[in-house]
C-alpha positions as a Markdown table, in Angstrom:
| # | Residue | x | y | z |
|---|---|---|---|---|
| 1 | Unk | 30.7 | -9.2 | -0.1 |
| 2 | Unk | 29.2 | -8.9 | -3.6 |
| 3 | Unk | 25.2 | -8.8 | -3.6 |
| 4 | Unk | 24.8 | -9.6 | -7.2 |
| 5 | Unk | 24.0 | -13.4 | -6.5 |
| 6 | Unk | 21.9 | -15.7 | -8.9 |
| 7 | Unk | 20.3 | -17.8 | -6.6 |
| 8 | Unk | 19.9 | -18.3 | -2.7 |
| 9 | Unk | 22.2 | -21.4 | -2.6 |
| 10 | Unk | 25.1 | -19.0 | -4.0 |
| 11 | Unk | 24.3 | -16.6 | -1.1 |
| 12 | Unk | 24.5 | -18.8 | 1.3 |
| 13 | Unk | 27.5 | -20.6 | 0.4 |
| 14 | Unk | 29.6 | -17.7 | 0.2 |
| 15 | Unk | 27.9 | -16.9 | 3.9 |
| 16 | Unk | 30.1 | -19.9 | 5.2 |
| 17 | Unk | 32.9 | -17.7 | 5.6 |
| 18 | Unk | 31.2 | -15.5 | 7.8 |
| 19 | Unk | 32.1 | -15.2 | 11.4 |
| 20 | Unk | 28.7 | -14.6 | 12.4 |
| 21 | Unk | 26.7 | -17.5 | 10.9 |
| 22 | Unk | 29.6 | -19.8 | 12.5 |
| 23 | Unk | 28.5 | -17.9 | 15.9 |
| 24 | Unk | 24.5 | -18.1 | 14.7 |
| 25 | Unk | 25.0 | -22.2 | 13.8 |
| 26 | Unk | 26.5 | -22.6 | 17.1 |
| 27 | Unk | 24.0 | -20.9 | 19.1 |
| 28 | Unk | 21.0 | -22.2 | 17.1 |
| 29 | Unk | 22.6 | -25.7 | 17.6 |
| 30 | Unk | 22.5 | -25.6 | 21.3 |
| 31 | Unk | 19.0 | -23.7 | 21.6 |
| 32 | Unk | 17.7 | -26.4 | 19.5 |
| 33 | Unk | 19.7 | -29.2 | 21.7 |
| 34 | Unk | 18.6 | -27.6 | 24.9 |
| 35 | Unk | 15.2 | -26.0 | 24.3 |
| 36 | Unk | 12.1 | -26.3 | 22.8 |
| 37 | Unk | 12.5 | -24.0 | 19.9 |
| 38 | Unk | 10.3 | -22.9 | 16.7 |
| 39 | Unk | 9.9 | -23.4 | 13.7 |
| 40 | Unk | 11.3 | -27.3 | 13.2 |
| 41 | Unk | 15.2 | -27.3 | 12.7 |
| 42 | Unk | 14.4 | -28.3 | 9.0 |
| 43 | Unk | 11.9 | -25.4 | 8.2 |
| 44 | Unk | 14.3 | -22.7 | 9.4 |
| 45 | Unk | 14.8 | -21.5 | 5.8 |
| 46 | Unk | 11.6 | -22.7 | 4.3 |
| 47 | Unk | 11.3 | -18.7 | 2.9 |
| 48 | Unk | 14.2 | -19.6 | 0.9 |
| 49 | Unk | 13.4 | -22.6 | -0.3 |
| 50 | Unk | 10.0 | -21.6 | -1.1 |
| 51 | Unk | 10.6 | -18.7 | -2.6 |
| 52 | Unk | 13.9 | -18.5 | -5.1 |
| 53 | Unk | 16.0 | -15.5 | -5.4 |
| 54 | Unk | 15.2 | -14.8 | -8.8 |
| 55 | Unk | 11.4 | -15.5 | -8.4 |
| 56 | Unk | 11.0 | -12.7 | -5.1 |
| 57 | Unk | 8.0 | -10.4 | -6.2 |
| 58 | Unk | 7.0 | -9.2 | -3.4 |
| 59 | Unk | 8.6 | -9.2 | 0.3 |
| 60 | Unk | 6.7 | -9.4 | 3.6 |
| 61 | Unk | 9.2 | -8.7 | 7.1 |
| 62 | Unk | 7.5 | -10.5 | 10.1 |
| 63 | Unk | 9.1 | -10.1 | 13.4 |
| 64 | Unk | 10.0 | -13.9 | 14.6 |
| 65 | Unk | 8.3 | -16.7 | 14.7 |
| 66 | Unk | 4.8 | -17.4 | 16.3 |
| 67 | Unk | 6.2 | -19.0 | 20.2 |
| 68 | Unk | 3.3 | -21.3 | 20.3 |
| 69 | Unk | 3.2 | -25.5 | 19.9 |
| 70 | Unk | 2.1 | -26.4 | 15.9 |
| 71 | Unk | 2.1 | -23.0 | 14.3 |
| 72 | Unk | 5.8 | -21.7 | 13.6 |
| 73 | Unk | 6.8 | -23.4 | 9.9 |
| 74 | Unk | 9.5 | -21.0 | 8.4 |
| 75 | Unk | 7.2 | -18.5 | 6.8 |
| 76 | Unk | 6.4 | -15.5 | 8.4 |
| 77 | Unk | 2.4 | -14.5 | 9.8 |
| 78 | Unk | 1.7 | -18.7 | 8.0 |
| 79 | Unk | 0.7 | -21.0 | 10.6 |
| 80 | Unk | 0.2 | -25.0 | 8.8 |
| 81 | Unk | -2.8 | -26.4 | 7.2 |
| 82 | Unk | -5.5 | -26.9 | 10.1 |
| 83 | Unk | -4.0 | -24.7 | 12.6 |
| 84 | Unk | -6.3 | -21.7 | 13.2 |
| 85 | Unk | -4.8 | -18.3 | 11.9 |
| 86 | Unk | -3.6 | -15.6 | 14.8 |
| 87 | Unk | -4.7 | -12.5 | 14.8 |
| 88 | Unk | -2.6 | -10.8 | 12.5 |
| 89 | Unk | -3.1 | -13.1 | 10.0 |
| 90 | Unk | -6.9 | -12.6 | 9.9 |
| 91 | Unk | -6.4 | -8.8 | 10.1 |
| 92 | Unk | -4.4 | -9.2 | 7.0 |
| 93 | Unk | -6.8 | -11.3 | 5.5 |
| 94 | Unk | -9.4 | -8.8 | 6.1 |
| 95 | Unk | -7.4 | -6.3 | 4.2 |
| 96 | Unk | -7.6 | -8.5 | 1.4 |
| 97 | Unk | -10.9 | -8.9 | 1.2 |
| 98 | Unk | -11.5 | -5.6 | 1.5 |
| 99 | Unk | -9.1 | -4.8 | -1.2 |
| 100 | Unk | -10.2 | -7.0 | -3.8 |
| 101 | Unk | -13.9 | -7.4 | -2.7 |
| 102 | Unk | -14.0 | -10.8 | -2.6 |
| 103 | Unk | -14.0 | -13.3 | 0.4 |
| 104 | Unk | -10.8 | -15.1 | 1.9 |
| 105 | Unk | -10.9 | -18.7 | 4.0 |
| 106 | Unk | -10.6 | -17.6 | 7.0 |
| 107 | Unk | -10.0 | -21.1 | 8.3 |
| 108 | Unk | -6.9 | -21.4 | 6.2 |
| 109 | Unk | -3.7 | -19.9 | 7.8 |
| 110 | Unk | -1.1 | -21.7 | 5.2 |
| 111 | Unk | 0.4 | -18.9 | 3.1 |
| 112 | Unk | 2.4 | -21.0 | 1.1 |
| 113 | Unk | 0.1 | -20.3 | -1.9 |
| 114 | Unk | 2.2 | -17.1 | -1.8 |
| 115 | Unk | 5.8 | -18.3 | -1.2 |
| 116 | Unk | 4.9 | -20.0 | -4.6 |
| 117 | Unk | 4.0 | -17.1 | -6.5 |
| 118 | Unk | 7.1 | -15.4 | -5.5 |
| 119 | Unk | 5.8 | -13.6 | -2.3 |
| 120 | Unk | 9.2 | -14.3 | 0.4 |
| 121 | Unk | 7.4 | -14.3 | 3.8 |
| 122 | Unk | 10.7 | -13.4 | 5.7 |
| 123 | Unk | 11.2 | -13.2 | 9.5 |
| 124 | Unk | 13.8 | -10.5 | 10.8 |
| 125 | Unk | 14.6 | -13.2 | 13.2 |
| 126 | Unk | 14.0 | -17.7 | 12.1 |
| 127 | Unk | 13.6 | -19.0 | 15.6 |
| 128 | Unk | 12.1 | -18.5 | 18.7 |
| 129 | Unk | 12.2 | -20.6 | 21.8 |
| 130 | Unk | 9.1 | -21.8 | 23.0 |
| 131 | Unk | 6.5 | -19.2 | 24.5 |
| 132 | Unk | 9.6 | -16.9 | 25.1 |
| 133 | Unk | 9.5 | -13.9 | 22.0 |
| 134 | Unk | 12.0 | -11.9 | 21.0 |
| 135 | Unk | 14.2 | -15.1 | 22.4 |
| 136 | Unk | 16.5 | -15.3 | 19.5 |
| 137 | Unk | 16.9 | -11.5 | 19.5 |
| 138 | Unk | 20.6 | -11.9 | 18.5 |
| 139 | Unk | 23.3 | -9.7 | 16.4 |
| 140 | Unk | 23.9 | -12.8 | 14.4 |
| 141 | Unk | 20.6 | -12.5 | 13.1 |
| 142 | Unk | 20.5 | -8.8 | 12.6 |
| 143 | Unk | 23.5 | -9.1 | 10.4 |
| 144 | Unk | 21.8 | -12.1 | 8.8 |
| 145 | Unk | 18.2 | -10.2 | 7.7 |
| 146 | Unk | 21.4 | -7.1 | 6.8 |
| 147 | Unk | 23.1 | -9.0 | 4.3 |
| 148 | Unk | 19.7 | -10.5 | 3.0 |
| 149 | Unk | 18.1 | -7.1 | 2.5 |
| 150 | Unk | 21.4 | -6.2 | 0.7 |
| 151 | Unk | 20.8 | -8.8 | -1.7 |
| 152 | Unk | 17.4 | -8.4 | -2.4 |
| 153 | Unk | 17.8 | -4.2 | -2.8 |
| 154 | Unk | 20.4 | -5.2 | -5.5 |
| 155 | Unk | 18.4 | -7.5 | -7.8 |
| 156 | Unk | 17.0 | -5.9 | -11.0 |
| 157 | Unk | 13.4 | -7.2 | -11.0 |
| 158 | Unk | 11.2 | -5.3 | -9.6 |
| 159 | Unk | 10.1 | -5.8 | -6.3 |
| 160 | Unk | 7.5 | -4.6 | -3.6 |
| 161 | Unk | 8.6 | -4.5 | 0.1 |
| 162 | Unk | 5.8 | -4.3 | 2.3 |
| 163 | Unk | 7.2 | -3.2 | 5.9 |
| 164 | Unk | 4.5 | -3.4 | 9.0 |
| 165 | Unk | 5.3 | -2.2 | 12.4 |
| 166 | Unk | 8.1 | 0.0 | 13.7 |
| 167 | Unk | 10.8 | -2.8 | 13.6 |
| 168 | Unk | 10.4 | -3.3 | 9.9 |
| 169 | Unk | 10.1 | 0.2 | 8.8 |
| 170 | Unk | 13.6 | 0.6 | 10.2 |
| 171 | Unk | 14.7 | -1.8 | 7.6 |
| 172 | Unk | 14.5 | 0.9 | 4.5 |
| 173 | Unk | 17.5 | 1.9 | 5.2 |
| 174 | Unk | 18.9 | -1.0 | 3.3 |
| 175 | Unk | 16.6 | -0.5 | 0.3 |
| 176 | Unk | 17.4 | 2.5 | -2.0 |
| 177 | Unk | 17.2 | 0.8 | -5.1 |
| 178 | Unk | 14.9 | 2.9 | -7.5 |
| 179 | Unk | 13.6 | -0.4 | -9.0 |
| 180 | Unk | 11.9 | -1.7 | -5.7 |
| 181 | Unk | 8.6 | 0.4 | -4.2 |
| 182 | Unk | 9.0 | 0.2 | -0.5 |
| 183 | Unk | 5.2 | 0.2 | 1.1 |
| 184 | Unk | 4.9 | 0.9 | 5.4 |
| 185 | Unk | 1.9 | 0.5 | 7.7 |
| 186 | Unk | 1.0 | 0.0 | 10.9 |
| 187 | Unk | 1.6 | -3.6 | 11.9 |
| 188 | Unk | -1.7 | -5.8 | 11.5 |
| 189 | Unk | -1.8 | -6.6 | 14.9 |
| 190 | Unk | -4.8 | -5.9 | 16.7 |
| 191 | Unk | -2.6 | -3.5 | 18.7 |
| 192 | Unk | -1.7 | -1.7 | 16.2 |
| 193 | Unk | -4.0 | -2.7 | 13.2 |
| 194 | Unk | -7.1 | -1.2 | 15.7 |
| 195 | Unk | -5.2 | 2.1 | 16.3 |
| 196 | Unk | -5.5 | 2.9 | 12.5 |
| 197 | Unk | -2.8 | 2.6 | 9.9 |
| 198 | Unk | -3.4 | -0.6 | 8.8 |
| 199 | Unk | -7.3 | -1.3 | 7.3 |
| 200 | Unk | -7.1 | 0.7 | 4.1 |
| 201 | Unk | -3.5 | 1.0 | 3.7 |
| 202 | Unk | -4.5 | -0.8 | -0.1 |
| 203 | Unk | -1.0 | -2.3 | -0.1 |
| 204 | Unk | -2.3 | -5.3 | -1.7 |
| 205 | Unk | -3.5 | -3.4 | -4.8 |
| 206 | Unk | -0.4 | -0.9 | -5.2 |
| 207 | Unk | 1.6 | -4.2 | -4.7 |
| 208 | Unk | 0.0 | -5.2 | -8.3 |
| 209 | Unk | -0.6 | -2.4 | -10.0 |
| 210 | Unk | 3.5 | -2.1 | -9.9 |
| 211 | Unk | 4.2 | -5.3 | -10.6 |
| 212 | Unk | 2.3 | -5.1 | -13.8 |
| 213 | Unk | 3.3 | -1.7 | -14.5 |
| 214 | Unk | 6.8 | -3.2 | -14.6 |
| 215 | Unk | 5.8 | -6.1 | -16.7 |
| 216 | Unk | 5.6 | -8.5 | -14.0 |
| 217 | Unk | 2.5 | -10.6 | -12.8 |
| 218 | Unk | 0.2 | -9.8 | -10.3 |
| 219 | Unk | -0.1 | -11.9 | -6.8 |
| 220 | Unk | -3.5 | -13.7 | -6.4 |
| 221 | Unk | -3.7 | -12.9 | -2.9 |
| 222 | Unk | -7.1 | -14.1 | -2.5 |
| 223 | Unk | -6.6 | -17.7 | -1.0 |
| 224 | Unk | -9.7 | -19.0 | -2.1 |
| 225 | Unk | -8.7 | -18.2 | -5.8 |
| 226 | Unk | -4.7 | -19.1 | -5.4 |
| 227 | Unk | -3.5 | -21.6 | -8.6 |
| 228 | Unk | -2.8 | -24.5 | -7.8 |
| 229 | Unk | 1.0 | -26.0 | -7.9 |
């Protein structure tokens, strides 16, 4: 399967063929029938959507999706407008602030101020059933973020890959393309964020200082600052 696709509607077309996303629609189709499953059916690939192929700046790997009621929408460590942001989130924000110096919202949790500036908040894994993680754990989706990551190691912009955690550093093996920089830490969880490894890992700043070393714009990260679309 050729990786040198123009936009995410291309990829996932020629995906159709795949035995595995006939196995992963099939099993997503009775979770969803029989469960109470996260995010909602139709913000399963809000990343995508989001965020086009040709646009992706910067990539964030999140786990799956938060298990709780109201919070899941499609975008990883983004919980919607008015929901209070977890943990992690406010670990990352943290970083952020201390980074740039300059105060986040804490109240907001709605990353999508990101997803617009070409930031793809990706999940290794879309769904989760409720209160149950890891629930979706599947092959189907392993070979799903695979080919994904294959895709996004073979486009010639230049792009940042932030992995957090053990689970996502395991994922450089599918980036070895000398255009990308590939950035690790600790995960931001308060496990692991208050263990060391994550406060001061400054991958916020390195994040822009290559962009705009390769000609590309920096992220406002800062969500009290974000432009408006």
């Amino acid at each position: 399967m050729s990786e040198n696709y123009e936009s995410w509607n291309e990829f996932f077309y020629q995906l159709k063929s795949k035995d595995y996303i006939v196995r992963l629609h099939d099993f997503l189709e009775s979770e969803y029938k029989n469960h109470i499953c996260y995010p909602p059916r139709q913000l399963l690939f809000n990343a995508f959507r989001l965020t086009p192929l040709k646009s992706v700046r910067v990539v964030i790997v999140g786990q799956d999706p938060y298990p709780n009621p109201n919070q899941a929408m499609g975008l990883s460590f983004s919980v919607p407008q008015g929901v209070t942001p977890p943990p992690s989130l406010i670990n990352i924000y943290k970083e952020i602030e201390k980074e740039f110096g300059m105060p986040m919202n804490m109240a907001s949790g709605d990353l999508t101020y990101l997803a617009k500036q070409g930031v793809l908040l990706l999940n290794s894994i879309l769904s989760v059933r409720k209160q149950e993680r890891l629930s979706h754990d599947t092959s189907e989706y392993r070979m799903f973020l695979s080919d994904v990551l294959s895709v996004l190691n073979e486009q010639e912009q230049p792009i940042v890959f932030m992995l957090w955690g053990g689970p996502a550093r395991k994922l450089k093996v599918y980036l070895n393309n000398p255009r990308h920089l590939v950035l690790e830490a600790t995960h931001p969880s308060p496990l692991g964020a208050n263990q060391g490894g994550w406060f001061g890992c400054n991958h916020f700043i390195k994040a822009n200082e290559f962009l705009v070393s390769n000609g590309s714009k920096a992220i406002v990260w800062q969500n009290q600052e974000a432009p408006q679309f």
